[in-house]
Coordinates of C-alpha atoms and ligand atoms in Angstrom, one line a residue:
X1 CA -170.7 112.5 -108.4
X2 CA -168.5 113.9 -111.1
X3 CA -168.2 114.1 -114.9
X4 CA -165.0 116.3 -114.4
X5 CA -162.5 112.8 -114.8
X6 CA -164.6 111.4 -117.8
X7 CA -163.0 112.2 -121.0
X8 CA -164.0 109.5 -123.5
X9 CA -167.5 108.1 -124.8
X10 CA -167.6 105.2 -126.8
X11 CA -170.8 106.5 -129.4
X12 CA -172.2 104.0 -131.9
X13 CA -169.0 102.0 -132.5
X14 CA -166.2 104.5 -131.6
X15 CA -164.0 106.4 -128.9
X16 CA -165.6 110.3 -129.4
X17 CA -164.4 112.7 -127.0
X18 CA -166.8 113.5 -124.1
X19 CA -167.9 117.2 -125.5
X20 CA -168.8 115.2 -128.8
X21 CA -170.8 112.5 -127.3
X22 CA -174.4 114.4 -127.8
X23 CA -177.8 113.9 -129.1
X24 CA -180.2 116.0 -131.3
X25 CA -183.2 118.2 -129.7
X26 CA -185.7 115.6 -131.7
X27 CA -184.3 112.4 -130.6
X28 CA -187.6 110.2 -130.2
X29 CA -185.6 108.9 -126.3
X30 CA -185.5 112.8 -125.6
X31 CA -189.1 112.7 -126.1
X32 CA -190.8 109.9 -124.9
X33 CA -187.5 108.1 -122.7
X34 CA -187.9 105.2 -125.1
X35 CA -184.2 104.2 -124.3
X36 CA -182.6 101.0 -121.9
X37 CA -179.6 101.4 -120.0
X38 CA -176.9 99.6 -117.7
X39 CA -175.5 100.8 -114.5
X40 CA -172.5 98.9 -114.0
X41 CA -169.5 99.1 -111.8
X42 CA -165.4 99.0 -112.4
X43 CA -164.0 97.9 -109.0
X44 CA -160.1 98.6 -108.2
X45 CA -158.7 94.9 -107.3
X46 CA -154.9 94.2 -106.5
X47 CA -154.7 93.4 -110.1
X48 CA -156.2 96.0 -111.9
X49 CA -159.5 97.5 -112.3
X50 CA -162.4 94.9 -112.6
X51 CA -166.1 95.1 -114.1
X52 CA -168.6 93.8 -112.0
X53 CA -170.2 91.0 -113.7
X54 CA -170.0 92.7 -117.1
X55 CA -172.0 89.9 -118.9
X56 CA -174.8 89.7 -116.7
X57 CA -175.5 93.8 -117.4
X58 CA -174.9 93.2 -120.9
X59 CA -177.5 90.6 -120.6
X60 CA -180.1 92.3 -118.8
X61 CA -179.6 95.3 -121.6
X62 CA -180.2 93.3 -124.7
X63 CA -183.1 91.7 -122.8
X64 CA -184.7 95.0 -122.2
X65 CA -184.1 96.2 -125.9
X66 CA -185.9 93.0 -126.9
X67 CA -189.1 94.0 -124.5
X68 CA -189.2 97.5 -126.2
X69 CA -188.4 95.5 -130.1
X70 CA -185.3 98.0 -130.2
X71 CA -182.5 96.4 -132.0
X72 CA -179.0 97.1 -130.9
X73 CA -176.5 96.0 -134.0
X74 CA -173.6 95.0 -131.9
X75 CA -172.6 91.4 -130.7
X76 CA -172.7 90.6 -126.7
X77 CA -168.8 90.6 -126.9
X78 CA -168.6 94.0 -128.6
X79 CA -170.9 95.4 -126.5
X80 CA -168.7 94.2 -123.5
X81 CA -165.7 95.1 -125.1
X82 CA -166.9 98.8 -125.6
X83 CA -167.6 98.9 -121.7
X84 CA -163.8 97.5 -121.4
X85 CA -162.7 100.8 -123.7
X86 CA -164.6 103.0 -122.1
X87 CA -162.7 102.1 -119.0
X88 CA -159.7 102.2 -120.4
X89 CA -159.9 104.6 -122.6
X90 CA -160.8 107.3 -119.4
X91 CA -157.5 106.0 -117.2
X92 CA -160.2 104.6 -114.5
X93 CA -158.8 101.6 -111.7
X94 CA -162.8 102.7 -110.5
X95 CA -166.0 103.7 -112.1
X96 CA -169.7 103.3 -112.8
X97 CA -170.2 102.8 -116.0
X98 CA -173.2 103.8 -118.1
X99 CA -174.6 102.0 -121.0
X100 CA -177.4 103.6 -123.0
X101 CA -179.2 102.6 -126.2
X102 CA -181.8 105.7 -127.3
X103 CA -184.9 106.0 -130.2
X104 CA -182.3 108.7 -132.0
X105 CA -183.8 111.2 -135.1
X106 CA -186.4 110.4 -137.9
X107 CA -189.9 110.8 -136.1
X108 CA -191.7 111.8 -133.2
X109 CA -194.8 109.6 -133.9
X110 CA -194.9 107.5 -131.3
X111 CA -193.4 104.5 -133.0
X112 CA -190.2 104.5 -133.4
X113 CA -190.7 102.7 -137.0
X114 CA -187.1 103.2 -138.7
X115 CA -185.9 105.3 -136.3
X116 CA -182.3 104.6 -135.9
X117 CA -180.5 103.6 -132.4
X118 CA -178.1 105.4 -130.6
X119 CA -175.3 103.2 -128.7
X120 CA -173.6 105.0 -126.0
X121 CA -171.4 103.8 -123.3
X122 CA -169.4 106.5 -121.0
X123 CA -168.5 105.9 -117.2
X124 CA -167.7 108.5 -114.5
X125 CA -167.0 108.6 -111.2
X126 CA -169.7 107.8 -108.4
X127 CA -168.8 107.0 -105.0
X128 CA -171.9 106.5 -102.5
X129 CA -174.9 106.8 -104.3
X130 CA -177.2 108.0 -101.2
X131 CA -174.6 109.9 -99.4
X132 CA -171.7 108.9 -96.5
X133 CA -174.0 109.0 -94.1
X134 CA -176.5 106.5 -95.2
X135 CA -173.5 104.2 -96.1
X136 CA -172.4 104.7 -92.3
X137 CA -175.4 105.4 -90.3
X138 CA -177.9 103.6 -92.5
X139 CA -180.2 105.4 -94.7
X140 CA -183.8 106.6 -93.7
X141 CA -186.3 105.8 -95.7
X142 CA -189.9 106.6 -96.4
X143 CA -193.1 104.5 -97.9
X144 CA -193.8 106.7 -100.8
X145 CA -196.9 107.7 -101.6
X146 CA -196.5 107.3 -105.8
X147 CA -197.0 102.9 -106.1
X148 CA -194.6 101.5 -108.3
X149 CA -196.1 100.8 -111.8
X150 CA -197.1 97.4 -112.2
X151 CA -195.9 94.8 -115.1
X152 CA -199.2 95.3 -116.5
X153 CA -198.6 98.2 -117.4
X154 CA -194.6 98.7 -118.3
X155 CA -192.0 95.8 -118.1
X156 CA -190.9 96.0 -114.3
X157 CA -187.7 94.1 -115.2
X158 CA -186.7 95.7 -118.4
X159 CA -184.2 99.1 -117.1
X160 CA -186.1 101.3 -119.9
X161 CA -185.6 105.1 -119.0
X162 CA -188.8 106.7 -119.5
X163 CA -190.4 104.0 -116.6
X164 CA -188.1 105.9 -114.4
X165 CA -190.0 108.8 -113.9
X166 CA -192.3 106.5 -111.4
X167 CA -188.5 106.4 -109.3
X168 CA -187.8 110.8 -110.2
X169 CA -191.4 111.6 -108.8
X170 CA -191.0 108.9 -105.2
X171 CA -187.3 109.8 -104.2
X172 CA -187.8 114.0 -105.2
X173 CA -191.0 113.4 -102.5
X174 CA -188.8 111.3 -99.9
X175 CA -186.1 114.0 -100.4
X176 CA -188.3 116.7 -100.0
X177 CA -189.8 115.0 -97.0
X178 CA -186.1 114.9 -95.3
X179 CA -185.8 111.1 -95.8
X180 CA -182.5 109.6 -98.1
X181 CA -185.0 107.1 -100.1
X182 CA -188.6 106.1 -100.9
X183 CA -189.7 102.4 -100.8
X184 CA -192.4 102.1 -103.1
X185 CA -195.6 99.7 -102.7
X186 CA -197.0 98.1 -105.3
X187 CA -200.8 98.1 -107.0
X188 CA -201.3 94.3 -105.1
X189 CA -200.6 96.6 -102.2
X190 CA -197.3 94.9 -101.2
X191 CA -194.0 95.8 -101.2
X192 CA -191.8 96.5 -104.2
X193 CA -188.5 98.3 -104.0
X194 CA -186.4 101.1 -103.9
X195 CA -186.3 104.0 -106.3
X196 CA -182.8 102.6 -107.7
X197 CA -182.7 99.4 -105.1
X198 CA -183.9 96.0 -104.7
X199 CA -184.9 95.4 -100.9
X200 CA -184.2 93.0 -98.4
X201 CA -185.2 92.0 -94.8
X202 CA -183.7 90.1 -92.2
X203 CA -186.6 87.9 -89.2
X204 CA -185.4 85.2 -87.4
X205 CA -182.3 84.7 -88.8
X206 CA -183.5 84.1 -92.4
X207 CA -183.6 86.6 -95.4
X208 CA -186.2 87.5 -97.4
X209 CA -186.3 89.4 -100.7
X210 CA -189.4 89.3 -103.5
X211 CA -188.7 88.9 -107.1
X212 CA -190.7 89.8 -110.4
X213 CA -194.4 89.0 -109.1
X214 CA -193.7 91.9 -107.4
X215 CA -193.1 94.9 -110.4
X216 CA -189.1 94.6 -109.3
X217 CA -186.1 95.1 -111.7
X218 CA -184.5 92.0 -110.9
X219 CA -181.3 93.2 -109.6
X220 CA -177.6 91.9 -110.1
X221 CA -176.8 92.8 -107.1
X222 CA -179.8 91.3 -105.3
X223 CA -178.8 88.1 -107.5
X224 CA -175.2 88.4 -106.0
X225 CA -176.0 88.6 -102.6
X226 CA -178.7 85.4 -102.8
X227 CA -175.6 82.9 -104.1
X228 CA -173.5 84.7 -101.1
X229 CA -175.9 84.3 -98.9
X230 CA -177.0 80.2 -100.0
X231 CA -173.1 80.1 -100.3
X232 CA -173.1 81.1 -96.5
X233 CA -175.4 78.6 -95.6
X234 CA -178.1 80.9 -94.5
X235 CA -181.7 80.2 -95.1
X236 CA -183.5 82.3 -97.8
X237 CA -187.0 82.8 -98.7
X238 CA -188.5 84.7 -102.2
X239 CA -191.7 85.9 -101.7
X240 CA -194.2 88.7 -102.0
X241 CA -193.4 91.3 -98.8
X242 CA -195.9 93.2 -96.9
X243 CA -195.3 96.7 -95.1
X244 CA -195.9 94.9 -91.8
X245 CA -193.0 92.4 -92.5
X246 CA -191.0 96.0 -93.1
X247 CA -191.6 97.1 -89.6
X248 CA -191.3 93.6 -88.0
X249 CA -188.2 92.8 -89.4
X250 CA -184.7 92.4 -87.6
X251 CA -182.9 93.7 -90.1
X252 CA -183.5 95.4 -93.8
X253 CA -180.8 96.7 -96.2
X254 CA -181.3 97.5 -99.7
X255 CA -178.8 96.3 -102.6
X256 CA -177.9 98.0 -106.2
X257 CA -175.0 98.4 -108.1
X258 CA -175.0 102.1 -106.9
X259 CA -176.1 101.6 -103.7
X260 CA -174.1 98.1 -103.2
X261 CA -175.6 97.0 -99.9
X262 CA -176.5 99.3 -97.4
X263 CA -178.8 99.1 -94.3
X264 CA -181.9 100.5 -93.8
X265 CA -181.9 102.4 -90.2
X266 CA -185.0 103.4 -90.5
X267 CA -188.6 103.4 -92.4
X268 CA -190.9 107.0 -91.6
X269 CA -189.1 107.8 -88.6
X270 CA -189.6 104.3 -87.5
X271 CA -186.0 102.1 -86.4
X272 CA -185.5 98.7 -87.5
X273 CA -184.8 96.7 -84.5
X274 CA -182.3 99.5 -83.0
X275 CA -181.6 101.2 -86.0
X276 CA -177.7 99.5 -86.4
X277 CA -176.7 97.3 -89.0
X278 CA -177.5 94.1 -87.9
X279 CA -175.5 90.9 -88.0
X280 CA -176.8 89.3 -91.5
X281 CA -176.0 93.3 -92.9
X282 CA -172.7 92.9 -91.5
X283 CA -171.6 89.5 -92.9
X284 CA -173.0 90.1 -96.6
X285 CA -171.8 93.4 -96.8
X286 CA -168.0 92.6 -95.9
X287 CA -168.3 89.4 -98.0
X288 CA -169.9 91.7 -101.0
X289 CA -166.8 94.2 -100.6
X290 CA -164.2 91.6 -100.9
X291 CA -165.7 89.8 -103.5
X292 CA -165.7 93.0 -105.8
X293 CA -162.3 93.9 -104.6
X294 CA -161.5 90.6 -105.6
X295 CA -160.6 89.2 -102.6
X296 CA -162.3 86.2 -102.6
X297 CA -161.5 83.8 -105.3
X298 CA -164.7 81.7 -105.2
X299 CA -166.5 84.5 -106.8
X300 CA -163.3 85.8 -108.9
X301 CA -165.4 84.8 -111.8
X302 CA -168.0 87.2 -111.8
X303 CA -165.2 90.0 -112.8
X304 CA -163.9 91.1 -115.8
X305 CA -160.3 92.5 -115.6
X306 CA -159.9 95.6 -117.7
X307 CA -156.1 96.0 -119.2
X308 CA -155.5 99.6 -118.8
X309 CA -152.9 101.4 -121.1
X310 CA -151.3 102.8 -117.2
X311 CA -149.4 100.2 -116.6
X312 CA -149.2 101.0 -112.8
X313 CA -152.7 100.6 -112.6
X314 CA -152.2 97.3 -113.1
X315 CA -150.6 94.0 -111.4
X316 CA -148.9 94.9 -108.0
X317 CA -148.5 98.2 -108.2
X318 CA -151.5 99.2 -107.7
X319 CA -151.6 101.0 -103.9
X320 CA -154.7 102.8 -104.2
X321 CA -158.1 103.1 -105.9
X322 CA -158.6 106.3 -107.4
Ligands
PPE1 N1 -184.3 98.4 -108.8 C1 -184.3 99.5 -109.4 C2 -185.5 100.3 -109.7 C3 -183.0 100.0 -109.9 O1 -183.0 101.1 -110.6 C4 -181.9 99.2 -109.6 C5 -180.5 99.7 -110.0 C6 -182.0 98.0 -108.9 C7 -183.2 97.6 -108.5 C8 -180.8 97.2 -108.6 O2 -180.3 96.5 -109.7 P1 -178.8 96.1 -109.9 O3 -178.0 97.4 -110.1 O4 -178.8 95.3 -111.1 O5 -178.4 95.4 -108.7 N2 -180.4 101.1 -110.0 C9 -179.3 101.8 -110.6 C10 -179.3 103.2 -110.1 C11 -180.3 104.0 -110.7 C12 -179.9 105.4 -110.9 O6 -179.3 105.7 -111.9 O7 -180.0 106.2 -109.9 C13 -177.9 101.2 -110.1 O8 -177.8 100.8 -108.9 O9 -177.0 101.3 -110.9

């Protein structure tokens, strides 16, 4: 991961160049991480670079400024417009792209009262988020021992940025521990997710994910690969998942817009099934790497072409993804 190629940051309402793009020592989201933020990702397709269902992140980012009463004085459509500049703007066929709406300066009580909000969207880029090796081999991951916080206590689906210091103190542990990621259980004692991942298993030929009972951001990516999967014809079941169903499972992969879909090898040392991708792995993840790559026109819709000012980066001309 690189900020090296990113040059442009669209702050509150215009193109600033990145050194520009900062925030004051007493922002009140400095202090108490009362911001929400997108991770989204700019695919390279044979007809220019693409934003991975742009709407449904600008979606899921007013709907967690709502949770937090945190009003963010841009439309929908200039909000996904701004993402569209930002791609442009930095000359990328491929990105992730980062959202972020922050408490800025006025007062560090802890309501934000007038406190004005900071709009930022800038994008770099970030190949695989937990390493080659996990993307090949499949990544090894622990229980952790921190639960994830439950909805009673912070909104599990709103992506607000001080909640993620429950995901900082479970993946610095599974690191430390020699593991790629921590799966964390929730307070009902069942399974939740990833640190930056929705989760999935694979028994009997059916696949099973949980959803919001369970403290989970509910994930586009997770969403994605349910309509695949239905698409596909296989059989899928929502509900809440136990750490027995973990280590019983044939298969188990995580999804994210970082992560996209990658298998779980194994869980504390533990393999699932023989520790390869398994078959349901295979299909979804090949189908989910066309469809971003927009190579399968049944789910063309869920991307947003980006007209870049290089004109060979788009129509035909494009021969690689940078
Ligand atoms: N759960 C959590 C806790 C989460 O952070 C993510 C995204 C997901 C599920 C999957 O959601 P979606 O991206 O909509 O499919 N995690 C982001 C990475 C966090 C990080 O910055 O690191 C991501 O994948 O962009």
């Amino acid at each position: 991961m690189s900020f090296d190629q990113s040059k442009y940051v669209w702050k509150n309402g215009e193109m600033v160049p990145w050194q520009q793009a900062t925030f004051h020592v007493s922002c009140h989201g400095v202090h108490y991480g009362t911001g929400v933020f997108e991770g989204i990702r700019c695919y390279c397709t044979d007809s220019g670079p693409a934003i991975f269902r742009l709407y449904e992140h600008i979606d899921r980012w007013l709907a967690s400024a709502k949770v937090y009463g945190m009003h963010l004085p841009y439309t929908r459509e200039q909000l996904a417009d701004a993402v569209m500049q930002v791609v442009a703007a930095n000359n990328f066929s491929s990105c992730y792209i980062r959202p972020l709406a922050i408490y800025g300066s006025d007062t560090l009580g802890l309501h934000p009262r007038n406190t004005p909000v900071e709009v930022v969207i800038f994008a770099w880029k970030w190949g695989q988020y937990l390493g080659a090796d996990a993307a090949a081999k499949g990544a090894h991951v622990t229980i952790s021992p921190w639960r994830k916080f439950s909805s009673t206590a912070m909104p599990a689906t709103a992506k607000a940025c001080g909640q993620y210091l429950n995901s900082v103190l479970a993946v610095r542990d599974a690191v430390a521990r020699g593991f790629d990621e921590a799966i964390l259980v929730g307070e009902d004692g069942y399974l939740a997710e990833g640190s930056g991942e929705n989760l999935f298993l694979v028994k009997d030929g059916v696949l099973f994910t949980n959803d919001e009972k369970s403290s989970v951001l509910m994930g586009i990516t997770r969403d994605s690969v349910l309509k695949m999967a239905i698409d596909t014809g296989m059989q899928v079941c929502i509900r809440k998942l136990s750490l027995e169903d973990l280590l019983a499972a044939d298969e188990v992969f995580m999804t994210g817009t970082a992560v996209e879909v990658t298998f779980v090898a194994a869980v504390d040392g533990r393999p699932i099934a023989d520790g390869r991708r398994g078959p349901i792995t295979s299909v979804l993840q090949r189908l989910f790497a066309d469809v971003v790559s927009g190579r399968e026109p049944r789910y063309r819709h869920w991307l947003t072409p980006v007209a870049t000012p290089v004109p060979e980066l788009n129509g035909e001309r494009v021969s690689q993804c940078r």
